Coordinates of C-alpha atoms in Angstrom, one line a residue:
M1 CA -7.7 18.0 -16.1
T2 CA -6.2 21.2 -14.7
E3 CA -6.0 22.3 -11.1
S4 CA -8.8 24.9 -11.6
D5 CA -11.0 22.2 -13.3
A6 CA -10.5 19.9 -10.3
V7 CA -11.3 22.7 -7.8
E8 CA -14.5 23.5 -9.8
L9 CA -15.5 19.9 -9.9
V10 CA -15.2 19.6 -6.1
R11 CA -17.3 22.7 -5.6
Q12 CA -20.0 21.5 -8.0
Y13 CA -20.3 17.9 -6.9
C14 CA -18.8 17.4 -3.4
V15 CA -19.4 20.5 -1.3
D16 CA -23.2 19.9 -0.8
C17 CA -22.4 16.9 1.4
H18 CA -18.9 17.8 2.6
Q19 CA -19.0 21.2 4.3
G20 CA -19.3 22.6 7.8
E21 CA -19.8 20.9 11.1
G22 CA -22.2 18.3 9.7
A23 CA -19.9 17.3 6.8
E24 CA -20.3 13.7 5.8
A25 CA -17.6 11.4 7.3
G26 CA -16.2 14.6 8.9
L27 CA -14.7 15.6 5.5
D28 CA -15.0 19.4 4.9
L29 CA -14.1 20.4 1.4
A30 CA -15.7 23.8 1.4
E31 CA -12.4 25.6 1.4
F32 CA -10.6 23.3 -1.1
S33 CA -8.7 25.5 -3.6
S34 CA -5.4 23.9 -4.8
A35 CA -3.4 20.8 -5.5
A36 CA -1.3 21.6 -2.4
E37 CA -4.2 20.6 -0.2
V38 CA -4.1 17.1 -1.8
V39 CA -0.4 16.8 -1.0
D40 CA -1.0 17.9 2.6
S41 CA -3.6 15.1 3.1
I42 CA -2.5 12.2 0.9
E43 CA -4.2 9.4 2.8
T44 CA -7.6 11.3 2.7
W45 CA -7.3 12.0 -1.0
N46 CA -6.3 8.5 -1.8
K47 CA -9.6 7.4 -0.3
I48 CA -11.5 10.1 -2.1
A49 CA -10.0 8.9 -5.4
D50 CA -11.1 5.3 -4.6
R51 CA -14.6 6.4 -3.7
I52 CA -15.0 8.4 -6.9
H53 CA -13.5 5.6 -9.0
E54 CA -15.9 3.0 -7.4
G55 CA -19.0 5.3 -8.0
Q56 CA -19.5 5.7 -4.3
M57 CA -19.2 9.5 -4.5
P58 CA -21.2 11.5 -5.3
P59 CA -24.0 9.2 -3.8
E60 CA -26.8 7.9 -6.0
G61 CA -29.5 10.4 -6.6
S62 CA -27.1 13.3 -6.4
D63 CA -25.9 15.4 -9.3
A64 CA -22.9 13.5 -10.7
P65 CA -20.3 14.0 -13.4
T66 CA -20.0 11.8 -16.5
G67 CA -17.8 8.7 -16.4
D68 CA -15.1 10.5 -18.4
V69 CA -15.0 13.4 -16.0
R70 CA -15.1 11.1 -13.1
G71 CA -12.1 9.2 -14.5
A72 CA -10.2 12.4 -15.2
M73 CA -10.7 13.6 -11.6
V74 CA -9.3 10.3 -10.3
T75 CA -6.3 10.6 -12.6
W76 CA -5.7 14.2 -11.5
I77 CA -5.7 13.2 -7.8
R78 CA -3.4 10.3 -8.3
K79 CA -1.0 12.1 -10.5
T80 CA -0.8 15.0 -8.1
I81 CA 0.0 12.6 -5.3
H82 CA 2.5 10.7 -7.4
R83 CA 4.4 13.9 -8.4
A84 CA 4.6 15.0 -4.8
V85 CA 5.8 11.7 -3.4
C86 CA 7.7 9.8 -6.1
E87 CA 9.5 12.2 -8.4
D88 CA 12.3 13.1 -6.0
G89 CA 13.5 9.5 -5.5
I90 CA 12.6 6.7 -3.0
S91 CA 13.8 6.5 0.6
P92 CA 14.0 3.1 2.2
G93 CA 12.7 2.2 5.6
G94 CA 14.8 1.7 8.7
P95 CA 16.8 -1.4 9.5
M96 CA 14.7 -4.4 10.3
L97 CA 14.0 -5.1 14.0
R98 CA 11.4 -7.6 14.8
R99 CA 10.7 -10.9 16.5
L100 CA 10.3 -14.1 14.5
N101 CA 6.6 -14.8 14.4
R102 CA 5.3 -18.2 15.5
T103 CA 5.4 -19.7 12.0
E104 CA 8.9 -18.4 11.3
Y105 CA 10.1 -19.6 14.7
A106 CA 8.8 -23.1 14.1
N107 CA 10.3 -23.3 10.6
T108 CA 13.6 -21.9 11.7
V109 CA 13.9 -24.4 14.5
R110 CA 13.0 -27.2 12.0
D111 CA 15.7 -26.1 9.6
L112 CA 18.3 -25.3 12.3
L113 CA 18.0 -28.7 14.1
G114 CA 16.9 -30.9 11.2
I115 CA 13.7 -32.1 12.9
H116 CA 10.1 -32.2 11.8
V117 CA 8.5 -30.9 15.0
N118 CA 6.4 -27.8 15.4
A119 CA 8.4 -26.0 18.0
G120 CA 6.1 -23.0 17.9
H121 CA 2.8 -24.7 18.8
A122 CA 2.7 -23.4 22.4
L123 CA 3.6 -19.8 21.5
P124 CA 0.9 -17.1 21.6
V125 CA -0.9 -16.4 18.3
D126 CA 0.5 -13.4 16.5
G127 CA -1.8 -10.6 15.5
A128 CA -1.9 -8.9 12.1
G129 CA -0.3 -5.5 11.5
G130 CA 1.2 -3.5 8.7
E131 CA -0.6 -4.5 5.5
G132 CA -2.6 -7.2 7.3
F133 CA 0.1 -9.8 7.9
D134 CA 1.4 -11.4 11.1
N135 CA 5.0 -10.8 10.2
A136 CA 4.6 -7.0 10.7
A137 CA 7.3 -5.4 12.8
E138 CA 4.6 -3.1 14.3
T139 CA 3.2 -6.0 16.3
L140 CA 6.2 -8.3 16.8
F141 CA 7.6 -7.0 20.0
I142 CA 8.2 -9.3 23.0
S143 CA 6.5 -9.5 26.4
P144 CA 7.4 -11.4 29.6
I145 CA 5.0 -14.2 28.7
Y146 CA 7.3 -15.2 25.8
A147 CA 10.5 -15.7 27.8
E148 CA 9.5 -18.9 29.6
K149 CA 7.8 -20.3 26.5
Y150 CA 10.9 -19.8 24.3
L151 CA 13.0 -21.6 26.9
D152 CA 10.5 -24.5 27.1
A153 CA 10.4 -24.6 23.3
A154 CA 14.2 -24.7 22.9
R155 CA 14.6 -27.4 25.5
S156 CA 11.9 -29.5 23.9
A157 CA 13.2 -29.1 20.4
L158 CA 16.8 -29.9 21.3
G159 CA 15.6 -32.9 23.2
H160 CA 13.9 -34.2 20.1
A161 CA 17.0 -33.4 18.0
L162 CA 19.5 -35.1 20.2
R163 CA 17.4 -38.3 20.3
D164 CA 17.4 -38.4 16.5
P165 CA 20.7 -39.9 15.3
G166 CA 20.8 -37.9 12.1
A167 CA 19.9 -34.6 13.7
R168 CA 22.3 -35.2 16.6
N169 CA 25.2 -35.9 14.2
R170 CA 24.6 -32.6 12.4
I171 CA 24.5 -30.6 15.7
I172 CA 27.1 -32.4 17.8
V173 CA 29.9 -32.2 15.3
A174 CA 32.6 -33.0 17.8
E175 CA 33.0 -34.8 21.2
P176 CA 35.9 -35.0 23.7
D177 CA 38.5 -37.7 23.0
A178 CA 42.1 -38.4 23.5
E179 CA 43.1 -35.5 21.1
R180 CA 40.4 -33.0 22.0
T181 CA 39.5 -31.5 25.4
P182 CA 35.8 -31.0 26.3
R183 CA 36.2 -27.2 25.9
E184 CA 37.7 -27.7 22.4
A185 CA 34.9 -30.0 21.4
A186 CA 32.3 -27.5 22.7
A187 CA 34.0 -24.8 20.7
A188 CA 33.8 -26.9 17.5
V189 CA 30.1 -27.5 18.1
L190 CA 29.4 -23.8 18.8
N191 CA 31.5 -22.6 15.9
A192 CA 29.3 -24.7 13.6
F193 CA 26.0 -23.9 15.3
L194 CA 26.1 -20.2 16.1
P195 CA 26.6 -18.8 12.6
R196 CA 23.5 -20.8 11.5
A197 CA 21.5 -19.9 14.5
F198 CA 22.4 -16.2 14.2
R199 CA 22.3 -16.2 10.4
R200 CA 25.6 -14.5 10.1
P201 CA 29.3 -15.0 11.0
V202 CA 30.1 -14.9 14.7
D203 CA 33.3 -13.6 16.3
A204 CA 35.4 -15.2 19.0
S205 CA 33.9 -13.2 21.8
E206 CA 30.4 -14.4 21.0
V207 CA 31.6 -18.0 20.9
D208 CA 33.3 -17.5 24.3
Q209 CA 30.0 -16.3 25.9
Y210 CA 28.5 -19.7 25.1
L211 CA 31.6 -21.6 26.0
D212 CA 31.3 -20.0 29.4
L213 CA 27.7 -21.4 29.6
F214 CA 29.1 -24.8 28.6
Q215 CA 31.9 -24.6 31.2
S216 CA 29.6 -23.6 34.0
V217 CA 27.6 -26.8 33.7
Y218 CA 30.5 -29.0 32.7
D219 CA 32.4 -28.1 35.9
Q220 CA 29.5 -29.4 38.0
D221 CA 29.5 -33.1 36.8
Q222 CA 32.0 -33.4 34.0
S223 CA 29.3 -34.6 31.5
F224 CA 29.7 -33.2 28.0
L225 CA 26.2 -33.6 26.5
P226 CA 24.2 -31.9 29.2
A227 CA 26.7 -29.0 29.2
I228 CA 26.7 -28.4 25.4
R229 CA 23.0 -28.8 25.3
F230 CA 22.7 -26.0 28.0
A231 CA 24.9 -23.7 25.8
L232 CA 22.8 -24.5 22.7
E233 CA 19.6 -23.7 24.6
G234 CA 21.2 -20.4 25.5
A235 CA 21.8 -19.6 21.8
M236 CA 18.2 -20.5 21.0
V237 CA 16.8 -18.0 23.5
S238 CA 19.2 -15.2 22.5
P239 CA 17.7 -12.1 20.8
K240 CA 20.3 -12.9 18.1
F241 CA 18.2 -16.0 17.3
L242 CA 14.7 -14.8 18.1
F243 CA 14.9 -11.5 16.3
L244 CA 15.6 -10.4 12.8
W245 CA 17.9 -7.6 13.7
E246 CA 19.9 -5.4 11.2
E247 CA 22.8 -3.2 12.1
P248 CA 21.9 0.5 12.3
N249 CA 23.0 2.7 9.4
R250 CA 25.4 5.2 11.0
S251 CA 25.9 7.2 7.7
E252 CA 23.8 10.2 6.7
T253 CA 22.5 8.6 3.5
P254 CA 20.7 5.3 2.7
Q255 CA 23.0 2.3 2.4
P256 CA 22.6 -1.3 1.2
I257 CA 21.8 -3.8 3.9
S258 CA 24.6 -6.3 4.4
Q259 CA 25.0 -9.5 2.4
Y260 CA 23.8 -11.6 5.4
E261 CA 20.9 -9.3 6.2
L262 CA 19.8 -9.6 2.5
A263 CA 20.1 -13.4 2.8
S264 CA 17.7 -13.3 5.8
R265 CA 15.3 -10.9 4.2
L266 CA 15.1 -13.2 1.2
S267 CA 14.7 -16.4 3.2
Y268 CA 12.0 -15.0 5.6
F269 CA 10.2 -13.5 2.6
L270 CA 10.1 -16.6 0.4
W271 CA 10.5 -19.4 2.9
S272 CA 9.4 -18.0 6.3
S273 CA 12.6 -19.6 7.6
M274 CA 16.4 -19.2 7.9
P275 CA 18.8 -18.9 5.0
D276 CA 20.1 -22.2 3.6
Q277 CA 23.7 -23.0 2.9
E278 CA 23.6 -21.6 -0.7
L279 CA 22.3 -18.2 0.4
M280 CA 25.0 -18.0 3.2
K281 CA 27.7 -19.0 0.7
L282 CA 26.6 -16.3 -1.8
A283 CA 26.5 -13.8 1.1
A284 CA 30.1 -14.8 2.2
E285 CA 31.2 -14.3 -1.4
G286 CA 29.6 -10.8 -1.6
K287 CA 27.3 -11.7 -4.5
L288 CA 23.8 -11.4 -3.3
H289 CA 23.2 -7.8 -4.3
Q290 CA 23.9 -8.7 -8.0
D291 CA 20.7 -8.5 -10.0
D292 CA 21.3 -11.7 -11.9
V293 CA 22.2 -13.6 -8.7
L294 CA 19.0 -12.4 -7.1
A295 CA 16.9 -13.5 -10.1
T296 CA 18.5 -16.9 -10.0
Q297 CA 18.0 -17.3 -6.3
V298 CA 14.3 -16.3 -6.6
A299 CA 13.7 -18.9 -9.2
R300 CA 15.5 -21.5 -7.1
M301 CA 13.6 -20.6 -3.9
L302 CA 10.2 -20.6 -5.6
H303 CA 10.7 -24.0 -7.2
S304 CA 8.6 -27.0 -6.1
D305 CA 8.9 -30.5 -7.7
V306 CA 6.0 -32.4 -9.2
D307 CA 6.2 -36.2 -8.9
R308 CA 5.2 -38.8 -11.6
R309 CA 1.7 -38.9 -10.1
G310 CA 1.3 -35.2 -10.6
L311 CA 1.5 -34.4 -6.9
R312 CA 3.5 -31.4 -5.7
R313 CA 6.1 -32.5 -3.1
D314 CA 6.8 -30.7 0.1
S315 CA 8.8 -27.5 -0.7
K316 CA 9.9 -24.5 1.3
V317 CA 8.0 -22.1 -0.9
R318 CA 4.8 -23.7 0.4
G319 CA 5.4 -21.9 3.6
F320 CA 5.3 -18.6 1.8
A321 CA 2.3 -19.6 -0.3
T322 CA 0.4 -20.6 2.9
S323 CA 1.3 -17.6 5.0
F324 CA 0.7 -15.0 2.2
I325 CA -2.4 -16.5 0.5
E326 CA -4.3 -17.4 3.7
Q327 CA -3.9 -14.0 5.2
W328 CA -4.4 -12.0 2.0
L329 CA -7.6 -14.0 1.0
G330 CA -8.7 -14.5 4.6
T331 CA -9.0 -18.3 4.2
R332 CA -7.0 -18.9 7.4
A333 CA -10.4 -18.3 9.1
L334 CA -11.8 -21.5 7.7
G335 CA -12.2 -24.0 10.5
R336 CA -11.3 -21.3 13.0
E337 CA -13.5 -18.1 13.1
F338 CA -15.6 -19.6 10.3
K339 CA -17.4 -22.9 10.7
P340 CA -20.5 -23.7 8.6
D341 CA -23.8 -24.1 10.4
K342 CA -25.0 -27.7 10.6
S343 CA -28.0 -26.7 8.5
V344 CA -25.9 -26.0 5.5
A345 CA -22.8 -28.2 6.1
G346 CA -24.0 -31.4 4.5
R347 CA -21.1 -33.9 4.3
Y348 CA -18.6 -31.3 5.6
D349 CA -15.7 -33.1 7.2
S350 CA -12.0 -32.7 7.9
E351 CA -10.9 -34.0 4.5
L352 CA -13.2 -31.6 2.6
E353 CA -12.1 -28.7 4.9
G354 CA -8.5 -29.6 4.2
G355 CA -9.1 -29.7 0.4
M356 CA -10.8 -26.3 0.6
K357 CA -8.0 -24.7 2.7
Y358 CA -5.2 -26.1 0.5
E359 CA -6.7 -25.4 -2.9
P360 CA -5.7 -21.7 -3.0
I361 CA -2.3 -22.5 -1.4
F362 CA -1.3 -25.2 -4.0
F363 CA -2.8 -23.0 -6.7
F364 CA -0.6 -20.0 -5.7
E365 CA 2.5 -22.3 -5.3
D366 CA 1.9 -23.5 -8.9
L367 CA 1.8 -19.9 -10.1
L368 CA 5.0 -19.1 -8.3
S369 CA 6.9 -22.3 -9.2
E370 CA 5.8 -22.4 -12.9
N371 CA 6.1 -18.6 -13.3
R372 CA 2.5 -18.3 -14.6
S373 CA 0.4 -15.1 -15.0
L374 CA -0.9 -13.7 -11.8
L375 CA -4.2 -13.0 -13.7
N376 CA -4.9 -16.7 -13.1
L377 CA -6.0 -15.5 -9.7
I378 CA -9.0 -13.8 -11.3
D379 CA -9.7 -16.6 -13.9
S380 CA -7.9 -19.8 -14.8
D381 CA -8.5 -23.1 -16.6
F382 CA -7.2 -25.2 -13.8
T383 CA -7.2 -25.6 -10.0
Y384 CA -6.1 -28.0 -7.3
V385 CA -8.5 -30.5 -5.6
N386 CA -8.2 -33.5 -3.4
R387 CA -10.6 -36.5 -3.4
R388 CA -13.3 -34.8 -1.3
L389 CA -13.1 -31.5 -3.0
A390 CA -13.3 -33.2 -6.5
G391 CA -16.6 -34.7 -5.5
H392 CA -17.7 -31.4 -4.1
Y393 CA -17.0 -29.7 -7.4
R394 CA -18.1 -32.7 -9.5
V395 CA -14.7 -33.0 -11.1
K396 CA -13.8 -36.3 -12.6
G397 CA -10.4 -38.0 -12.2
E398 CA -8.2 -40.0 -9.9
F399 CA -7.5 -38.1 -6.7
R400 CA -6.1 -38.7 -3.2
E401 CA -6.1 -36.8 0.1
Q402 CA -3.3 -34.4 -1.2
P403 CA -4.5 -31.8 -3.7
K404 CA -3.6 -32.4 -7.3
R405 CA -3.8 -30.1 -10.4
V406 CA -6.8 -30.6 -12.6
D407 CA -7.8 -28.9 -15.8
L408 CA -11.2 -27.4 -15.8
P409 CA -13.7 -27.8 -18.6
E410 CA -14.5 -24.7 -20.7
D411 CA -18.0 -24.3 -19.2
S412 CA -16.8 -24.7 -15.6
P413 CA -17.8 -21.8 -13.2
R414 CA -14.6 -22.5 -11.2
G415 CA -11.2 -21.0 -12.1
G416 CA -9.5 -18.3 -10.1
V417 CA -10.0 -17.6 -6.5
L418 CA -13.7 -16.6 -6.9
G419 CA -14.6 -20.2 -7.7
M420 CA -12.8 -21.6 -4.7
S421 CA -14.9 -23.0 -1.8
A422 CA -12.6 -21.6 0.9
V423 CA -13.0 -18.0 -0.4
L424 CA -16.8 -18.4 -0.9
A425 CA -17.1 -19.8 2.6
V426 CA -15.2 -17.1 4.5
S427 CA -17.1 -14.4 2.6
S428 CA -20.4 -15.9 3.8
Y429 CA -22.3 -16.2 7.0
A430 CA -22.2 -19.5 8.7
H431 CA -25.9 -20.2 7.8
R432 CA -26.3 -18.4 4.4
T433 CA -24.5 -16.6 1.6
S434 CA -24.1 -12.9 1.8
P435 CA -23.8 -10.8 -1.4
V436 CA -22.8 -7.9 0.8
L437 CA -19.9 -9.8 2.4
R438 CA -18.8 -11.2 -0.9
G439 CA -19.0 -7.9 -2.7
K440 CA -17.1 -6.2 0.1
W441 CA -14.5 -9.1 -0.1
I442 CA -14.0 -8.4 -3.9
L443 CA -13.6 -4.6 -3.4
E444 CA -11.3 -5.0 -0.5
T445 CA -9.2 -8.1 -1.2
L446 CA -9.0 -8.1 -5.0
L447 CA -9.3 -4.4 -5.9
G448 CA -8.0 -2.7 -2.8
T449 CA -10.9 -0.3 -2.5
P450 CA -12.8 -1.3 0.7
P451 CA -16.1 0.5 1.3
P452 CA -16.2 2.8 4.3
P453 CA -17.8 1.5 7.6
P454 CA -21.6 1.6 7.6
P455 CA -23.1 4.7 9.3
P456 CA -24.3 4.3 12.9
N457 CA -27.8 2.9 13.6
V458 CA -28.2 1.1 10.3
P459 CA -30.8 -1.7 10.9
E460 CA -29.8 -5.3 10.4
L461 CA -31.0 -7.0 7.2
D462 CA -34.4 -8.6 7.8
E463 CA -34.0 -12.3 7.4
G464 CA -37.6 -12.7 6.2
G465 CA -39.9 -15.4 7.4
E466 CA -43.1 -13.3 7.4
T467 CA -45.3 -13.7 4.4
A468 CA -45.5 -10.0 3.9
Q469 CA -41.8 -9.7 3.5
P470 CA -39.9 -10.1 0.2
T471 CA -39.1 -13.7 -0.5
S472 CA -35.6 -13.6 -2.0
L473 CA -32.4 -12.4 -0.6
R474 CA -32.0 -10.0 -3.5
E475 CA -35.4 -8.4 -2.7
R476 CA -34.5 -8.1 1.0
L477 CA -31.2 -6.4 0.2
E478 CA -32.9 -4.0 -2.2
Q479 CA -35.3 -3.0 0.5
H480 CA -32.4 -2.7 3.0
R481 CA -30.5 -0.3 0.7
A482 CA -33.5 1.9 -0.1
D483 CA -32.0 4.4 2.4
P484 CA -29.8 6.8 0.3
T485 CA -27.2 6.7 3.1
C486 CA -26.7 3.0 2.5
A487 CA -27.1 3.0 -1.3
S488 CA -23.8 4.5 -2.4
C489 CA -21.8 1.7 -0.8
H490 CA -24.3 -1.1 -1.4
N491 CA -24.7 -0.2 -5.0
A492 CA -21.0 -1.0 -5.5
M493 CA -20.9 -4.1 -3.2
D494 CA -24.1 -6.0 -3.7
P495 CA -24.0 -6.5 -7.5
L496 CA -20.5 -8.0 -7.2
G497 CA -21.7 -10.4 -4.5
F498 CA -24.9 -11.4 -6.5
G499 CA -22.6 -12.5 -9.3
L500 CA -21.5 -15.3 -7.0
E501 CA -24.9 -16.3 -5.7
N502 CA -24.9 -19.6 -7.7
F503 CA -22.4 -20.7 -5.1
D504 CA -23.8 -21.7 -1.7
V505 CA -22.0 -21.2 1.6
L506 CA -19.5 -24.0 0.9
G507 CA -19.1 -23.1 -2.8
R508 CA -21.4 -25.8 -4.2
W509 CA -23.1 -24.9 -7.4
R510 CA -26.9 -24.3 -7.2
T511 CA -29.6 -22.8 -9.4
E512 CA -32.1 -21.9 -6.7
A513 CA -32.2 -20.9 -3.0
D514 CA -35.1 -21.4 -0.6
G515 CA -37.2 -22.5 -3.7
V516 CA -36.6 -19.2 -5.5
P517 CA -34.5 -19.2 -8.8
I518 CA -31.2 -17.4 -8.4
D519 CA -30.7 -14.2 -10.2
A520 CA -26.9 -13.8 -10.5
S521 CA -27.0 -10.6 -12.6
G522 CA -25.7 -7.2 -11.5
V523 CA -25.5 -3.6 -12.6
L524 CA -22.5 -1.6 -11.3
P525 CA -22.2 2.1 -10.8
G526 CA -21.5 3.5 -14.2
G527 CA -23.9 1.1 -15.9
A528 CA -21.7 -2.0 -16.6
T529 CA -23.9 -5.2 -16.5
F530 CA -23.0 -8.9 -16.0
A531 CA -24.6 -12.2 -15.1
G532 CA -22.9 -15.0 -13.2
P533 CA -19.4 -15.6 -12.2
G534 CA -18.0 -15.9 -15.7
E535 CA -19.1 -12.4 -16.8
L536 CA -18.1 -11.1 -13.3
K537 CA -14.6 -12.3 -13.8
S538 CA -14.5 -10.8 -17.3
L539 CA -15.3 -7.4 -15.8
L540 CA -12.6 -7.9 -13.1
L541 CA -10.1 -8.7 -15.9
Q542 CA -10.9 -5.3 -17.4
R543 CA -9.6 -3.9 -14.2
K544 CA -6.6 -6.1 -14.1
D545 CA -4.1 -3.2 -13.6
Q546 CA -6.0 -2.1 -10.5
F547 CA -5.9 -5.7 -9.2
I548 CA -2.2 -6.1 -10.0
R549 CA -1.3 -2.8 -8.2
H550 CA -3.2 -3.9 -5.1
L551 CA -1.6 -7.4 -5.2
T552 CA 1.8 -5.8 -5.6
S553 CA 1.3 -3.5 -2.6
K554 CA 0.2 -6.5 -0.5
M555 CA 3.2 -8.6 -1.4
L556 CA 5.6 -5.7 -1.0
G557 CA 4.2 -5.1 2.5
Y558 CA 4.6 -8.8 3.3
A559 CA 8.2 -8.8 2.0
L560 CA 9.1 -5.7 4.0
A561 CA 7.3 -7.0 7.1
R562 CA 5.8 -3.6 7.8
G563 CA 3.1 -1.1 6.8
L564 CA 3.8 0.7 3.5
T565 CA 4.7 4.4 3.3
N566 CA 3.5 6.6 0.4
E567 CA 7.0 6.2 -1.1
D568 CA 6.7 2.4 -0.9
R569 CA 3.5 2.8 -2.9
C570 CA 5.5 4.6 -5.6
V571 CA 7.6 1.4 -5.8
A572 CA 4.5 -0.7 -6.0
E573 CA 3.3 1.4 -8.9
A574 CA 6.6 1.0 -10.8
I575 CA 6.7 -2.8 -10.2
A576 CA 3.1 -3.1 -11.4
E577 CA 4.0 -1.3 -14.6
K578 CA 6.9 -3.8 -15.2
L579 CA 4.5 -6.7 -14.5
A580 CA 2.2 -5.4 -17.3
Q581 CA 5.2 -5.4 -19.7
D582 CA 6.0 -9.1 -18.8
D583 CA 2.5 -10.7 -19.0
Y584 CA 2.0 -10.4 -15.3
R585 CA 4.3 -13.3 -14.5
A586 CA 4.5 -14.3 -10.8
Q587 CA 8.3 -14.5 -10.6
T588 CA 8.7 -11.0 -12.1
L589 CA 6.7 -9.6 -9.2
V590 CA 9.0 -11.3 -6.6
V591 CA 12.2 -10.4 -8.5
E592 CA 11.2 -6.8 -8.8
I593 CA 10.4 -6.6 -5.1
V594 CA 13.7 -8.1 -4.0
K595 CA 15.6 -5.7 -6.4
S596 CA 13.7 -2.7 -5.0
V597 CA 15.2 0.1 -2.9
P598 CA 13.0 -0.6 0.2
F599 CA 14.0 -4.3 0.2
R600 CA 17.7 -3.8 -0.3
F601 CA 18.5 -0.6 1.5
K602 CA 18.1 1.0 4.9
Q603 CA 17.7 4.6 5.9
G604 CA 20.4 7.0 6.8
Q605 CA 20.9 8.1 10.4
N606 CA 19.0 11.4 9.9
E607 CA 15.9 9.6 8.6
Q608 CA 15.8 6.6 11.0
A609 CA 12.7 5.7 12.9
V610 CA 12.3 2.5 14.8
V611 CA 9.2 0.5 13.9
G612 CA 7.3 -0.8 17.0
P613 CA 8.4 -1.1 20.6
V614 CA 12.0 -2.1 21.1
P615 CA 12.5 -4.7 23.8
A616 CA 15.4 -4.2 26.2
A617 CA 16.6 -7.7 25.3
V618 CA 17.7 -6.6 21.9
Q619 CA 20.5 -4.4 23.2
D620 CA 22.9 -7.1 22.0
Q621 CA 22.5 -9.1 25.2
D622 CA 22.6 -12.8 25.6
P623 CA 21.2 -15.0 28.4
T624 CA 23.2 -15.7 31.5
H625 CA 23.6 -19.0 33.3
E626 CA 21.3 -17.7 36.0
Q627 CA 18.5 -16.7 33.5
L628 CA 18.7 -20.1 31.8
S629 CA 18.7 -21.9 35.1
E630 CA 15.7 -20.2 36.6

């Protein structure tokens, strides 16, 4: 399609609705005349391309182009944007500056002190930002409410650690004796502790700051343990511990992040915790930027063991699987924002809820550790169930409270995330299923094409109950979307959701609802038809490249811990293409992200922009004796 073809297409099919003061969605295309206007409004035209691709524009009942012309227009828009943004090279983001979120803080304290205590339980809940994750720099600033809570958390965690003989021996590596003064012993402890706490080497002046804290307490009562504990508490409330902070790039051009900064980016991406000894050793040797070393480390960090009973043992990668999958799929809401109504809950209990929550987590951990195809997320021949979830799914076998991998029979409606009870629950209402919510979930979560917000004053769906009303949910929804202003979005959402109607609120299989046989068929804009979850998944697999591009963008945003720029999306496109060449393997996605320019480089001084509010505490300051004693 040429530029003039695209302009003519807009005039023929779009301007009727999108012109003047009353333009739909405030989008005026009456003066559209060139590709330059696409480049000037990239975000808007990305949305336009998505709406055209999903059949939401032009709306049903309007004059519309053929499917081939529609596809050509989408391709022209995306290629126009790609040429403008991607072909002159990729610029990285600024140096990282953000607070550890609550999960990362708890995991870091656990690994630093060697204790299995959730030190972050009393911290405020973190909100989502960036690409929808709670590790986004845009939201992870610090407020006065945190200061006291961090000090309380540090004191409590150190108290637990120093009461545990193993943990205490790892932390207190020296004590005063006939050959070592108290200050020398304290220096030995701090020289071992501070590089791990700050995730980089420390210089003598930094050690001296904490030795002064030690000395100020030791001079009062000549007791070594309370004094060194005070100094360690000071380190654990320092911005150097609480923040992921990278040195500014003083040069004019992008530069690689340092070896130790890369170690932290890797560990907080894949473990939600501090670098381990091997990462720190490779950083000290200057090897982490080597592609083969990165690939080896990714495979190591994503590995989880399976014992002789077939159970996956505790592994650090589960932290990544939990944080990423729960936020991407929205299943973190199960048991929090979403609780099933008693009228549909049946034998819902904590063990079933646990099985539901952990199924997608263990499933994703399996994909990462075994380097399986990411297309298993759409459809698979296995899943993970515990004892209660196995009964819920009517799966046979020997199961315990911890989820275990189980092969699914060929005729199983399970397989992939669309057959998982947690997903089916959080995309329902508490008292009934919702084809609208489930369809919207598929468009938004799997395909990355969320429908626009509903127009104002749209009436709520009539729940029925009167004999004159339609009897099935499908009939009520058809009546609801009779309004042309609703039809364009609902025609894309509702059929997808109806493909999952055989699953009730909690994902149990059923053949009827309220005494009415379930019709799980659907017709999508463009005429594609399907019936039931199996055929729906087959249709989604035909759009696998769209799914992979969206998944890649989500994981890249999670890895960078910030919202993506248009240039970042060029990187995501390139990674998705490499994934297609390697059978969509999970570790390939991770390796390509950590090898990418945005992950390994930071902007030059002329380009830098700080992401999010900068707390004054980050100006390389450390707590004083008075601050710790307040």
